[in-house]
Coordinates of C-alpha atoms in Angstrom, one line a residue:
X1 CA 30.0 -67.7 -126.0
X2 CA 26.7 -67.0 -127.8
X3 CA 27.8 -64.6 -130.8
X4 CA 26.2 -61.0 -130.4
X5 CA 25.2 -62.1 -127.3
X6 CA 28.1 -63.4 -124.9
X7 CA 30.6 -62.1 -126.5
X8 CA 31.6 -59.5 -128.8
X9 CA 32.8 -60.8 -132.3
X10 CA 34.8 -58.6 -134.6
X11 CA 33.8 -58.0 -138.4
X12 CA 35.9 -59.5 -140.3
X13 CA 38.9 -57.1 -142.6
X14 CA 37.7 -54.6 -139.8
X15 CA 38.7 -53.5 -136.1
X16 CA 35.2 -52.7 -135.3
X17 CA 33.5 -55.2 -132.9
X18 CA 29.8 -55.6 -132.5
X19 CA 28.0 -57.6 -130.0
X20 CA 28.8 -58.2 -125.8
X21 CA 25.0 -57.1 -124.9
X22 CA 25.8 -59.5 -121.7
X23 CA 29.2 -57.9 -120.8
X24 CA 27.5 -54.5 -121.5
X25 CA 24.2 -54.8 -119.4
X26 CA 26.7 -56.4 -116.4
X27 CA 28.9 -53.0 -116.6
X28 CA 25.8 -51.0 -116.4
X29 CA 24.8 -52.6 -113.2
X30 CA 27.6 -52.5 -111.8
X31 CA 27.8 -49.0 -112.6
X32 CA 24.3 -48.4 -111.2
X33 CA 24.8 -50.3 -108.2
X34 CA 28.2 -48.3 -107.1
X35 CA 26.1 -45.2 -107.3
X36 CA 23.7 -46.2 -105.5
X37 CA 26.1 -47.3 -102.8
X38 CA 27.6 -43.9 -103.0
X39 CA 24.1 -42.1 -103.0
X40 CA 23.1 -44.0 -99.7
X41 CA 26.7 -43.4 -98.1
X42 CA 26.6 -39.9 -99.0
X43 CA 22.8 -39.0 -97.4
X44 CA 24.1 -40.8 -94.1
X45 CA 26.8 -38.6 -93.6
X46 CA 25.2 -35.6 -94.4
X47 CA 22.7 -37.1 -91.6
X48 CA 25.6 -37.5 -89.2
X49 CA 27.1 -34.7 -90.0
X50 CA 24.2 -32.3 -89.4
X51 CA 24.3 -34.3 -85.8
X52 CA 28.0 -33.0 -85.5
X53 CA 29.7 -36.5 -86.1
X54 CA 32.8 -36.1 -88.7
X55 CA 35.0 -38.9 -89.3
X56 CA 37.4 -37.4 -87.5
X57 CA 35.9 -37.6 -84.0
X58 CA 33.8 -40.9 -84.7
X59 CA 35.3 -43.2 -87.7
X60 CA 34.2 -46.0 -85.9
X61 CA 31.0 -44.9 -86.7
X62 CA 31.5 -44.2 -90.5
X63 CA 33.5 -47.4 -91.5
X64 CA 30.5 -49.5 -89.7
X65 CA 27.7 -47.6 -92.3
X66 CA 30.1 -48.2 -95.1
X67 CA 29.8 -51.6 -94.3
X68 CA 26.2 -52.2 -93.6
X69 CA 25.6 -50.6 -96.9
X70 CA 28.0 -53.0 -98.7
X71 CA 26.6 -55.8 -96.9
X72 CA 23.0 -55.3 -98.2
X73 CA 23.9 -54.8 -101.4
X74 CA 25.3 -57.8 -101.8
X75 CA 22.4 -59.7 -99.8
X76 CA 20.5 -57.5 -101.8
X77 CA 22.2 -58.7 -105.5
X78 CA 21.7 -62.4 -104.2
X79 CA 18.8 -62.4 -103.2
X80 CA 17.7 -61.4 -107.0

């Protein structure tokens, strides 16, 4: 609850609000770590696909990447 800091405090006699660097460097990595989930998920299919797997004749295969990539990225953000 650090002004300019934690939270974002509004000018008085105004509607313009200044501050949230916290809140606003947490949505950026957020941000950056969804695309980089969706990078990583996207180069492994293009791998399996050039190997002739689509997720309609192996989703078994494509819901276990999705989840090994979720599950480093969090071991990943906790380990930091």
């Amino acid at each position: 609850k650090i002004p300019f800091i934690g939270r974002a405090v509004r000018i008085p006699g105004t509607n313009v609000k200044i501050g949230g660097i916290v809140k606003g460097s947490e949505r950026a990595y957020v941000g950056y770590l969804n695309r980089l989930r969706w990078d990583i998920f996207k180069q492994q299919v293009e791998n399996l696909e050039a190997h002739g797997m689509t997720f309609e004749n192996a989703p078994e295969v494509y819901k276990a990447i999705a989840n090994l990539i979720n599950n480093l990225s969090i071991v990943m953000v906790k380990k930091f």
